[in-house]
PDB file of C-alpha atoms in Angstrom:
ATOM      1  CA  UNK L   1     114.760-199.105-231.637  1.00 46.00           C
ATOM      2  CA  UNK L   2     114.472-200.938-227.964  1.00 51.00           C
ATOM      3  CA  UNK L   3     116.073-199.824-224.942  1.00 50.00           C
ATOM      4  CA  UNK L   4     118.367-201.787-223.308  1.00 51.00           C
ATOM      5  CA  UNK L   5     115.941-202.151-219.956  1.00 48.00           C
ATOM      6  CA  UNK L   6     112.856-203.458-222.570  1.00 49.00           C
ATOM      7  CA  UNK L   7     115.422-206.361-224.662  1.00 50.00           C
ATOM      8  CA  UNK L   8     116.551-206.788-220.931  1.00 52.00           C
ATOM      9  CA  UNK L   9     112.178-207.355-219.736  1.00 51.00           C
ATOM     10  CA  UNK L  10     111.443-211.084-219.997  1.00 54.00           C
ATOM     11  CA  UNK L  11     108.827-211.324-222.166  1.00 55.00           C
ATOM     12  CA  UNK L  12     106.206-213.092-220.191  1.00 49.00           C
ATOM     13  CA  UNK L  13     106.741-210.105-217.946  1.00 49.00           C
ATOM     14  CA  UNK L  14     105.663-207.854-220.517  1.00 52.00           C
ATOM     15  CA  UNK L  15     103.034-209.817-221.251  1.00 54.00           C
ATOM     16  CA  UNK L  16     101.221-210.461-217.564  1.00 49.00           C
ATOM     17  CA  UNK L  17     102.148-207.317-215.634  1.00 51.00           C
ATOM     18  CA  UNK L  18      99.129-205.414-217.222  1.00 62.00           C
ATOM     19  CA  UNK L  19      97.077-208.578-216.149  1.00 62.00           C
ATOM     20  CA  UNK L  20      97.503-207.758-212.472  1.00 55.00           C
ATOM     21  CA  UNK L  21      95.873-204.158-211.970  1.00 58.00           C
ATOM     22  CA  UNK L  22      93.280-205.256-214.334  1.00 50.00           C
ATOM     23  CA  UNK L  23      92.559-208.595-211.737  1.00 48.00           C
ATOM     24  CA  UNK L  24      92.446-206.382-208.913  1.00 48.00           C
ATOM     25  CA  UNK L  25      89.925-203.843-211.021  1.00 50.00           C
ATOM     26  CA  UNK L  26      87.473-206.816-211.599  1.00 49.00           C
ATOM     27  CA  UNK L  27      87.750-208.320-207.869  1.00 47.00           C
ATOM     28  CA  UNK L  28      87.761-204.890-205.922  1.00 48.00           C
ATOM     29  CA  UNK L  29      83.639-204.644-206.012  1.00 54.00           C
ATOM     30  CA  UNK L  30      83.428-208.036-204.771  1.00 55.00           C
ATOM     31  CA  UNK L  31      85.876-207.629-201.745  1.00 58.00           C
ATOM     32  CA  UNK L  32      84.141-204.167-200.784  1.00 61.00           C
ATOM     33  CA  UNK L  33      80.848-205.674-201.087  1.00 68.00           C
ATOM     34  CA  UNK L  34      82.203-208.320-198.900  1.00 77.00           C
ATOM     35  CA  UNK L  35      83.796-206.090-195.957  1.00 74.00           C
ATOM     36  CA  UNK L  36      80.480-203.988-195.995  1.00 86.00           C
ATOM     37  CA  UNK L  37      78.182-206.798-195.590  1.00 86.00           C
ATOM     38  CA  UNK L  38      80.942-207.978-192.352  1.00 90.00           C
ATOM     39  CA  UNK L  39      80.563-204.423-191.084  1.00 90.00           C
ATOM     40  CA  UNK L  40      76.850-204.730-191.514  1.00 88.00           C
ATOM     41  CA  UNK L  41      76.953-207.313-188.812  1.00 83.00           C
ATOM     42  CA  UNK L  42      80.096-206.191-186.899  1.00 87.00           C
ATOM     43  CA  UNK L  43      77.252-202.661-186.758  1.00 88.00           C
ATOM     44  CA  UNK L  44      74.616-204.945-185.382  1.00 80.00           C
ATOM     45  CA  UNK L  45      76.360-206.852-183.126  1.00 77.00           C
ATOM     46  CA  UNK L  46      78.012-203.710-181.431  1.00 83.00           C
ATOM     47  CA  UNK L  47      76.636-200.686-182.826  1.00 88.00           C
ATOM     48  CA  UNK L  48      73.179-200.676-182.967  1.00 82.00           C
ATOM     49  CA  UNK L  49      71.895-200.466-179.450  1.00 79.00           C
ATOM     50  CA  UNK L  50      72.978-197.194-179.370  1.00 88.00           C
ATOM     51  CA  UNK L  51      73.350-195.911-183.028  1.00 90.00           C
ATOM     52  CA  UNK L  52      71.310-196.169-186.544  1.00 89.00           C
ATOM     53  CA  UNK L  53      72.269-195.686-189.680  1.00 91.00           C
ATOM     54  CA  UNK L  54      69.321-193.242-191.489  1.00 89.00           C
ATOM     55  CA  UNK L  55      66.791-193.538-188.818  1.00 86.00           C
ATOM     56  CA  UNK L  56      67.692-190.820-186.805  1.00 90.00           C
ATOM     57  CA  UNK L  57      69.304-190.375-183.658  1.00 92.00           C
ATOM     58  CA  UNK L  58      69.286-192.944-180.850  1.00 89.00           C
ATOM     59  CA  UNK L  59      71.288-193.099-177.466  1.00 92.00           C
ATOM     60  CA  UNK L  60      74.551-191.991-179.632  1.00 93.00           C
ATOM     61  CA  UNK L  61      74.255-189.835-183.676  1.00 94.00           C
ATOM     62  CA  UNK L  62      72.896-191.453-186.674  1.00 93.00           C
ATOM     63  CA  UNK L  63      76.067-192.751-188.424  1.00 93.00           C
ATOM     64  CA  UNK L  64      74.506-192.282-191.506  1.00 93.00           C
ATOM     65  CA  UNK L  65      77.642-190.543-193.632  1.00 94.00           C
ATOM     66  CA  UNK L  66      79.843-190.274-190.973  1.00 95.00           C
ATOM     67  CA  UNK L  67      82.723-190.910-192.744  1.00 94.00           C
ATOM     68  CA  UNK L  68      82.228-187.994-195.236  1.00 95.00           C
ATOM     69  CA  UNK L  69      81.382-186.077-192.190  1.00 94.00           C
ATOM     70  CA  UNK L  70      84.552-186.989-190.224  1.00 94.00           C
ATOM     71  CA  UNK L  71      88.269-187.770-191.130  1.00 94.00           C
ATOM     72  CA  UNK L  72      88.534-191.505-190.862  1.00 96.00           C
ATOM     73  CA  UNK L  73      91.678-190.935-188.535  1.00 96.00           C
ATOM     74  CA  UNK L  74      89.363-188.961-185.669  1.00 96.00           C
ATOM     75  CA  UNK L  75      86.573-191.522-186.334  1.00 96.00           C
ATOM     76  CA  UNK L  76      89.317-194.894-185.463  1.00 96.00           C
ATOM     77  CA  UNK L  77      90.852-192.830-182.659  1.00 96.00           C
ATOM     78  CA  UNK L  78      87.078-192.410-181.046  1.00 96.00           C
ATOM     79  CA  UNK L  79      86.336-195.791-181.726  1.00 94.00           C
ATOM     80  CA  UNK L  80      89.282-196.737-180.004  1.00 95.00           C
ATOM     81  CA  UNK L  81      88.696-194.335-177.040  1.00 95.00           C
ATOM     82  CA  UNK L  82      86.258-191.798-177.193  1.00 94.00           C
ATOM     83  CA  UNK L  83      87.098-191.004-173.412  1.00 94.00           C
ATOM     84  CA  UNK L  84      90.920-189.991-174.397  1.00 95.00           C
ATOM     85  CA  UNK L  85      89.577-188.017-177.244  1.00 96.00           C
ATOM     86  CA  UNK L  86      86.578-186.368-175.052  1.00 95.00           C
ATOM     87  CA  UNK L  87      89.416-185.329-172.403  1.00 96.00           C
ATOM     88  CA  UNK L  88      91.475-183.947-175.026  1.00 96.00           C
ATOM     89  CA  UNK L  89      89.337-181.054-175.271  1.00 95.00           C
ATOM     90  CA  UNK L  90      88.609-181.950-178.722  1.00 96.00           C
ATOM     91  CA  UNK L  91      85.847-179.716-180.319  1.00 96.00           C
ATOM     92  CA  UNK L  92      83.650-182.199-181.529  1.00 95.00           C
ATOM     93  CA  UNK L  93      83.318-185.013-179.230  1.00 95.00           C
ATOM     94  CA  UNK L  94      82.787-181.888-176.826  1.00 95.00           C
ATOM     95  CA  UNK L  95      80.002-181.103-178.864  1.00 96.00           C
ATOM     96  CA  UNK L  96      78.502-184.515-179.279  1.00 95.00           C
ATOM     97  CA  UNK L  97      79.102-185.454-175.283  1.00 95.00           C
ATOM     98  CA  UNK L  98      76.859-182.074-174.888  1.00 95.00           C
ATOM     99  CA  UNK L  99      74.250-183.258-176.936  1.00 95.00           C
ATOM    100  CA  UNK L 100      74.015-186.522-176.025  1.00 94.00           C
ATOM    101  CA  UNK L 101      73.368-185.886-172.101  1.00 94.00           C
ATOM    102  CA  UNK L 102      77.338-186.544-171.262  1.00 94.00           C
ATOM    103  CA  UNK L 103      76.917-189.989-172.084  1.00 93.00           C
ATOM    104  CA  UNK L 104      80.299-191.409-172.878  1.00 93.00           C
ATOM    105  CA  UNK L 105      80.644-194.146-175.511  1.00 94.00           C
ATOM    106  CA  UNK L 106      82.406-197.164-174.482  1.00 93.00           C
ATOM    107  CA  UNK L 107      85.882-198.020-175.370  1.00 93.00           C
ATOM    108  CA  UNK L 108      85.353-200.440-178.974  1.00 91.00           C
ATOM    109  CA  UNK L 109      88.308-203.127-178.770  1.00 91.00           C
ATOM    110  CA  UNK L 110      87.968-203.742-183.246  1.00 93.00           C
ATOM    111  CA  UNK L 111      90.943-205.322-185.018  1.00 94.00           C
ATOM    112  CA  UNK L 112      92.210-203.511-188.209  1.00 95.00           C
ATOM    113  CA  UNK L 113      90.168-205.650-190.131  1.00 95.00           C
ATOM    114  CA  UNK L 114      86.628-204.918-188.346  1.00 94.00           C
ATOM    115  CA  UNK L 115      87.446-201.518-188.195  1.00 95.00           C
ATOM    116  CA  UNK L 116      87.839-201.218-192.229  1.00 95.00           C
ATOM    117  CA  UNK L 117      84.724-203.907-192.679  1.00 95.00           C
ATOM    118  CA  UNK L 118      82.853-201.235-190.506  1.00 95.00           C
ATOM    119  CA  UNK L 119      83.789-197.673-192.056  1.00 95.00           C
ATOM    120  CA  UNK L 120      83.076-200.141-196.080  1.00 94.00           C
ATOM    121  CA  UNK L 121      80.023-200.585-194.479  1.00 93.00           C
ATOM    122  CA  UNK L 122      79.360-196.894-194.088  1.00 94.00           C
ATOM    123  CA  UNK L 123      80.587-195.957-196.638  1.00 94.00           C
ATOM    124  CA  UNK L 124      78.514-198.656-198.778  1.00 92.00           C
ATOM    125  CA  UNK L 125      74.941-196.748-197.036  1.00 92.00           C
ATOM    126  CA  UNK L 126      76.277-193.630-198.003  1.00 91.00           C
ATOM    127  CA  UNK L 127      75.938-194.260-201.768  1.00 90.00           C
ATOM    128  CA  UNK L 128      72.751-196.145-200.826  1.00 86.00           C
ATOM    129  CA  UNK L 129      71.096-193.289-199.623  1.00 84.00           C
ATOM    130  CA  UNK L 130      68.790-192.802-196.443  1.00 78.00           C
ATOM    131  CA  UNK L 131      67.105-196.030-195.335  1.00 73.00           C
ATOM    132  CA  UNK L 132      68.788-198.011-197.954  1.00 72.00           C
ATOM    133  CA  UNK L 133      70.721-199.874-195.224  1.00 81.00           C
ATOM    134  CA  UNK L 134      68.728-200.761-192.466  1.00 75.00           C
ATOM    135  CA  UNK L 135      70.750-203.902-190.965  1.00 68.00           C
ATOM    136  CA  UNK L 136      69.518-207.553-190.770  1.00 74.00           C
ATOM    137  CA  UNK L 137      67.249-207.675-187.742  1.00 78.00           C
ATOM    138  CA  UNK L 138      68.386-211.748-187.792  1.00 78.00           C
ATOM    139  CA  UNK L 139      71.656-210.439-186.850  1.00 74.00           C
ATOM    140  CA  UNK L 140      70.993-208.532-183.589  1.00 80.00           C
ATOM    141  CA  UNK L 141      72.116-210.481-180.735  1.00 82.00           C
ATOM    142  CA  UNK L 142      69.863-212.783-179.024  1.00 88.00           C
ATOM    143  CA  UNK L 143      70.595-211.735-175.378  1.00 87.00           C
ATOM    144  CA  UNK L 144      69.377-208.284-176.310  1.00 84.00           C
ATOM    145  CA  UNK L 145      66.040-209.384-177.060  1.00 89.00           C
ATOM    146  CA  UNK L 146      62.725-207.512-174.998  1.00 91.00           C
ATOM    147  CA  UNK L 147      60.330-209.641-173.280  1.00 94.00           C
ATOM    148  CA  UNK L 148      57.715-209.719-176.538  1.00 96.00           C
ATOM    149  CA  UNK L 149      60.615-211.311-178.724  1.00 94.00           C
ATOM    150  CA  UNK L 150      61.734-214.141-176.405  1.00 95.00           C
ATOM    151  CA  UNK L 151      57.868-214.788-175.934  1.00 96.00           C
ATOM    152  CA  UNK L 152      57.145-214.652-179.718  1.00 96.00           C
ATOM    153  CA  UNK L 153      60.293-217.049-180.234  1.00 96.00           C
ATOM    154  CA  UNK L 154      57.993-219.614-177.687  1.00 96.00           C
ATOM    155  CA  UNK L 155      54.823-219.526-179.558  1.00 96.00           C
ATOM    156  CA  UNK L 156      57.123-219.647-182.778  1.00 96.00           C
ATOM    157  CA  UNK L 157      58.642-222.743-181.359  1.00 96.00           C
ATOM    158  CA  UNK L 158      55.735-224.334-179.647  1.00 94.00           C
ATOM    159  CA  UNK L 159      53.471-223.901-183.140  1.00 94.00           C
ATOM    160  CA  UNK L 160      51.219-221.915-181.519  1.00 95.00           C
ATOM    161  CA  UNK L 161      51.988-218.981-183.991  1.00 96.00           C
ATOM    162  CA  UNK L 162      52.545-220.233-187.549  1.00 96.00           C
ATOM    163  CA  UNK L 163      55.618-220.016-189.483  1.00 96.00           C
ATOM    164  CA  UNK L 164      55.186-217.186-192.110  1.00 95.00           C
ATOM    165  CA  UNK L 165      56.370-219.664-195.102  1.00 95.00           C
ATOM    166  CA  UNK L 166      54.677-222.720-193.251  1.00 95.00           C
ATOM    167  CA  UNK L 167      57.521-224.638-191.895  1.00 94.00           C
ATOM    168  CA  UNK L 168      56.800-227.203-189.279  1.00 94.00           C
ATOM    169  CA  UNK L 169      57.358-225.846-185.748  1.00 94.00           C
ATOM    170  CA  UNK L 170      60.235-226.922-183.162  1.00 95.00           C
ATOM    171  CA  UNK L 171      58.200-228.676-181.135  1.00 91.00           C
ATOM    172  CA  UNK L 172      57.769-231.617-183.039  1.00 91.00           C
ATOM    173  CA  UNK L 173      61.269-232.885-182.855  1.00 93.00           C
ATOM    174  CA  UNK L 174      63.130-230.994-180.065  1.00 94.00           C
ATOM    175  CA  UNK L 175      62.132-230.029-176.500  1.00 94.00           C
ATOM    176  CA  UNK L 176      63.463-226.981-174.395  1.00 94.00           C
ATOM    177  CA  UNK L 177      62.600-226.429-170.628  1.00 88.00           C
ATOM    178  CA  UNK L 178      59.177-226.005-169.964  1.00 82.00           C
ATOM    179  CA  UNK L 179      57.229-226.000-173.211  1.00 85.00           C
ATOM    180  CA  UNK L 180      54.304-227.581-173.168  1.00 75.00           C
ATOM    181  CA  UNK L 181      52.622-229.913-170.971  1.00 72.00           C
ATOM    182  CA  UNK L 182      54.302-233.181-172.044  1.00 72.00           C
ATOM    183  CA  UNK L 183      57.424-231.929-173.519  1.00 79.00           C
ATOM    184  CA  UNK L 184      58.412-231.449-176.938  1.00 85.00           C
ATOM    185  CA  UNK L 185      59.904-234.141-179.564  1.00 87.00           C
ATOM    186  CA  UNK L 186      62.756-236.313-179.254  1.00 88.00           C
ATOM    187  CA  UNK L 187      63.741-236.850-182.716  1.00 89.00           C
ATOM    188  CA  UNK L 188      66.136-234.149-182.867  1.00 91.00           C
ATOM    189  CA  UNK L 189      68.441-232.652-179.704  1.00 93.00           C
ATOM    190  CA  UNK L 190      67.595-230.960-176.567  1.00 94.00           C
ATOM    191  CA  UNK L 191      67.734-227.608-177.373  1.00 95.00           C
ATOM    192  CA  UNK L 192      67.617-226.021-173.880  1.00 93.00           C
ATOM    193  CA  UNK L 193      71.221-225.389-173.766  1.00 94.00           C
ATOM    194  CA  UNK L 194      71.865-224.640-177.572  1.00 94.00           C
ATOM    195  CA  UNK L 195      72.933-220.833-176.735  1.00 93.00           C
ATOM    196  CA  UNK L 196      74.862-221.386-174.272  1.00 93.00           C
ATOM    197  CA  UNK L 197      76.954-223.643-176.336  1.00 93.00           C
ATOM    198  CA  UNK L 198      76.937-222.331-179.600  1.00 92.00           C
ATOM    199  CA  UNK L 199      76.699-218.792-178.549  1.00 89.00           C
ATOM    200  CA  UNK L 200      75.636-216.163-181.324  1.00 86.00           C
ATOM    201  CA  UNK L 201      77.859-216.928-183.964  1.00 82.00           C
ATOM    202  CA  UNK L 202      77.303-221.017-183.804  1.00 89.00           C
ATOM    203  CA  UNK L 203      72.899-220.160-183.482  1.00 91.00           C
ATOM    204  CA  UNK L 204      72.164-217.825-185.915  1.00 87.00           C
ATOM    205  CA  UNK L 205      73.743-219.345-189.234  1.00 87.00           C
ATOM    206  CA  UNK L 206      72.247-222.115-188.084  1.00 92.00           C
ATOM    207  CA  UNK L 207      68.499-220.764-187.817  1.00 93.00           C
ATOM    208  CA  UNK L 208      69.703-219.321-191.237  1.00 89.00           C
ATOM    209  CA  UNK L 209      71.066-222.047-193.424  1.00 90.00           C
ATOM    210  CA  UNK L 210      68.709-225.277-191.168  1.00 92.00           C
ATOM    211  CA  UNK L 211      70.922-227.322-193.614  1.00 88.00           C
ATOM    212  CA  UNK L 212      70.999-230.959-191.249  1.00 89.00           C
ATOM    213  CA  UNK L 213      70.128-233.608-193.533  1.00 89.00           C
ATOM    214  CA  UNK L 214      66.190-233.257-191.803  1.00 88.00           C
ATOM    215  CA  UNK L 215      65.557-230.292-191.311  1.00 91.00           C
ATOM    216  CA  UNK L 216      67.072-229.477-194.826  1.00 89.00           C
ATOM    217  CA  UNK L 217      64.556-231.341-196.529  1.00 90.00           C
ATOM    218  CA  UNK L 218      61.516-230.080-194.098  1.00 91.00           C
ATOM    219  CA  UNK L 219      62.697-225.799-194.637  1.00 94.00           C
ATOM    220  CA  UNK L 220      64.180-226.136-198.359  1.00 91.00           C
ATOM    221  CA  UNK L 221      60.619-224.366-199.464  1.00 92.00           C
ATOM    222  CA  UNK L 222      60.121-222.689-196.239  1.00 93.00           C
ATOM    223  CA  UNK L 223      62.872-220.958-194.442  1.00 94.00           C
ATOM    224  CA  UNK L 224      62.653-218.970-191.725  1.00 95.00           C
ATOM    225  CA  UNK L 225      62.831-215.521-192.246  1.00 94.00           C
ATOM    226  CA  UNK L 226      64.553-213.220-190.421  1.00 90.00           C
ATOM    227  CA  UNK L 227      62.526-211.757-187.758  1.00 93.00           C
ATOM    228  CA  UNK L 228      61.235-215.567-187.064  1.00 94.00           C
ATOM    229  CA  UNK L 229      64.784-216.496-187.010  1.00 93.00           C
ATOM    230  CA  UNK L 230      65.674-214.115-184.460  1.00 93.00           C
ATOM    231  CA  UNK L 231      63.067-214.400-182.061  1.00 95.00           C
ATOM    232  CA  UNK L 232      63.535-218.539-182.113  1.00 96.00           C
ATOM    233  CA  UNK L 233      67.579-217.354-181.083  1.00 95.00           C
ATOM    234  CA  UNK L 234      66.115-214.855-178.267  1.00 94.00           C
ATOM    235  CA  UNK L 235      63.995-217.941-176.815  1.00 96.00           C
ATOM    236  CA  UNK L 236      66.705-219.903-177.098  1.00 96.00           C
ATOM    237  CA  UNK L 237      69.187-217.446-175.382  1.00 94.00           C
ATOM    238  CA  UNK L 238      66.642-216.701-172.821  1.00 94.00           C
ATOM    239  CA  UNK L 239      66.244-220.427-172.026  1.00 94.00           C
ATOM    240  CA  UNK L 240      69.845-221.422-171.975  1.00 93.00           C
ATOM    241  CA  UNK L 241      69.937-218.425-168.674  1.00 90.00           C
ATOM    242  CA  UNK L 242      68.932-221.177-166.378  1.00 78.00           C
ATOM    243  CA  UNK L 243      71.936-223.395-165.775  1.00 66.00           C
ATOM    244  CA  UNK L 244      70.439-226.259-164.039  1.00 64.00           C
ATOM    245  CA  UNK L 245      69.576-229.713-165.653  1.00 63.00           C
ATOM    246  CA  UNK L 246      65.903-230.187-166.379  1.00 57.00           C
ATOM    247  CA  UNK L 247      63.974-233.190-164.260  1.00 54.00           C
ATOM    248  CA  UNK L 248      64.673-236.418-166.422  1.00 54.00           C
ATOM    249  CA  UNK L 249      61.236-237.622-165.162  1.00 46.00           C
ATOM    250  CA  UNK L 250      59.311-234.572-166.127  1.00 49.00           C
ATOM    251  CA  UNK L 251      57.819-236.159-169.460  1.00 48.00           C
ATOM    252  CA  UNK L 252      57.101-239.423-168.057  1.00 46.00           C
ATOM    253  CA  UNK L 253      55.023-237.580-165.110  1.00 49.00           C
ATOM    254  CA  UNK L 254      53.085-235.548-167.169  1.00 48.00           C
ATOM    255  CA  UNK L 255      52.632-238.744-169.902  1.00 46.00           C
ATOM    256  CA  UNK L 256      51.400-240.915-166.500  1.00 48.00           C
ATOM    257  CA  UNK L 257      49.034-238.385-165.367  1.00 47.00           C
ATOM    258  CA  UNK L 258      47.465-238.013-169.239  1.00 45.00           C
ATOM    259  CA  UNK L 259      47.137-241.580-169.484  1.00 47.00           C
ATOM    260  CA  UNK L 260      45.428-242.142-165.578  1.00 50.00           C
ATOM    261  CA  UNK L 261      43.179-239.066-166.892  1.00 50.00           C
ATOM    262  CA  UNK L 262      42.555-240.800-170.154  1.00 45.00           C
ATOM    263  CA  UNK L 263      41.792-244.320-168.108  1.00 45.00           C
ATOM    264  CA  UNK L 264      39.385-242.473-165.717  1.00 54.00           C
ATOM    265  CA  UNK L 265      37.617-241.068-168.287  1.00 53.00           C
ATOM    266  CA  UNK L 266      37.069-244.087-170.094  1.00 46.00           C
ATOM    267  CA  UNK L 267      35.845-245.837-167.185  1.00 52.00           C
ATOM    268  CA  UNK L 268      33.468-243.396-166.411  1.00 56.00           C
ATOM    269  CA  UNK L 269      31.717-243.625-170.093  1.00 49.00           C
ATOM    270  CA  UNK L 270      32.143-247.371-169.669  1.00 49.00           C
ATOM    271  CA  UNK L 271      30.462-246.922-166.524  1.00 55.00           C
ATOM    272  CA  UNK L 272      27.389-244.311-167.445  1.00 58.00           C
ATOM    273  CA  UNK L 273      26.917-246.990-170.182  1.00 52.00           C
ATOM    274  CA  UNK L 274      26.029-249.880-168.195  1.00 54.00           C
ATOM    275  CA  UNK L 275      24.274-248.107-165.836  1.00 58.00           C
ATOM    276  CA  UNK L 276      21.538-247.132-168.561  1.00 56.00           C
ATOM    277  CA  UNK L 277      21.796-250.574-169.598  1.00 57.00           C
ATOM    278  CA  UNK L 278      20.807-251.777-166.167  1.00 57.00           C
ATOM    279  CA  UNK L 279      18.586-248.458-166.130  1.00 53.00           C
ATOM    280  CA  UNK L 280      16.475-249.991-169.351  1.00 54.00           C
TER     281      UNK L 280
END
């Protein structure tokens, strides 16, 4: 016999409701997978200059399983402001100040959103065990790059160190300040200035993807990869430093003083020639 509240249960009710928890079931993995790989860069970005995750110790802990290790409450309010919590007197960030030469973290200004993207993405290394999450190195910022990065990014970009997968270099169709002796190419943009406008987040999805209609169809079988793609965004960084325009008559100085080199050494073969004609 039915109850009044189930004859009273529109039937297409009864028949979707289960539907829901079993859609959020099947889409769950996807969105945590998503969040983690955001925190992975969100770590990157702001984390790892100071911290790893499995590789030991750096300026600040190893975050490897730090959230099984700490209440996800304390670990947000030490984000937030690790000096308020140190002053506290709390016991642990007591503990860590001590061992970490009283170095005092920054103050980490992370929406609600990058916060949980962040903790999915320790959480997500946790299960992966010890060096199963070792961050993009494409996704470290270019301004943080060391002298041997921005200078491999040059060679990268001048061709004078081949691409891993054999792309063509830079150089052929773009110029930056000071590369070479004539300039580079002028089929595609200027790129001294790319960082500057762009920034990080317009650069390196675009080192990434190379999806323009010609470089598309030059990387399709030979993308960068990602230590390649972030030294090319270090040079590039490193490059856009200098605000000042570059000479518009650079290239046509250096192309005049080839070609007067190329004419006085013609004329002087010309020359030795006739003489041992007039010689014999």
């Amino acid at each position: 016999m039915r109850t009044h509240a189930q004859e009273g249960r529109p039937r297409g009710a009864r028949r979707f409701v289960p539907i829901i928890p079993l859609l959020a079931a099947l889409t769950a993995p996807e969105a945590a997978a998503q969040g983690a790989a955001r925190g992975a860069t969100l770590f990157t970005q702001r984390c790892a200059t100071c911290h790893t995750v499995g590789e030991g110790d750096r300026v600040g802990p190893d975050l490897h399983g730090v959230m099984e290790r700490r209440d996800e409450a304390w670990v947000t309010r030490f984000i937030t402001s690790p000096g308020e919590v140190i002053d506290s007197g709390d016991a642990v960030a007591t503990e860590l100040l001590a061992r970490f030469n009283g170095i005092r973290m920054p103050d980490q200004q992370l929406s609600p959103e990058e916060r949980a993207a962040l903790y999915a993405f320790f959480r997500d290394c946790t299960q992966k065990g010890l060096g199963g999450c070792k961050p993009s190195p494409a996704a470290k910022m270019g301004t943080d790059a060391t002298p041997e990065e921005i200078a491999r990014g040059r060679r990268l970009f001048e061709g004078t160190e081949a691409l891993a997968k054999g792309g063509p270099a830079c150089f052929g169709c773009h110029d930056v300040r000071g590369v070479g002796v004539a300039g580079g190419g002028t089929l595609g943009p200027n790129l001294t200035f790319t960082f500057a406008r762009l920034g990080e987040r317009g650069v390196r999805p675009a080192l990434a993807k190379l999806d323009t209609p010609m470089m598309g169809a030059l990387y399709a079988k030979a993308p960068l990869e990602e230590e390649e793609q972030y030294a090319l965004k270090a040079f590039l960084a490193d490059a856009s430093r200098d605000g000042s325009k570059p000479r518009a008559d650079r290239d046509f100085f250096y192309l005049g003083l080839v070609g007067a080199l190329a004419v006085l050494g013609f004329m002087g073969v010309a020359f030795g020639a006739a003489s041992k004609r007039g010689l014999s």
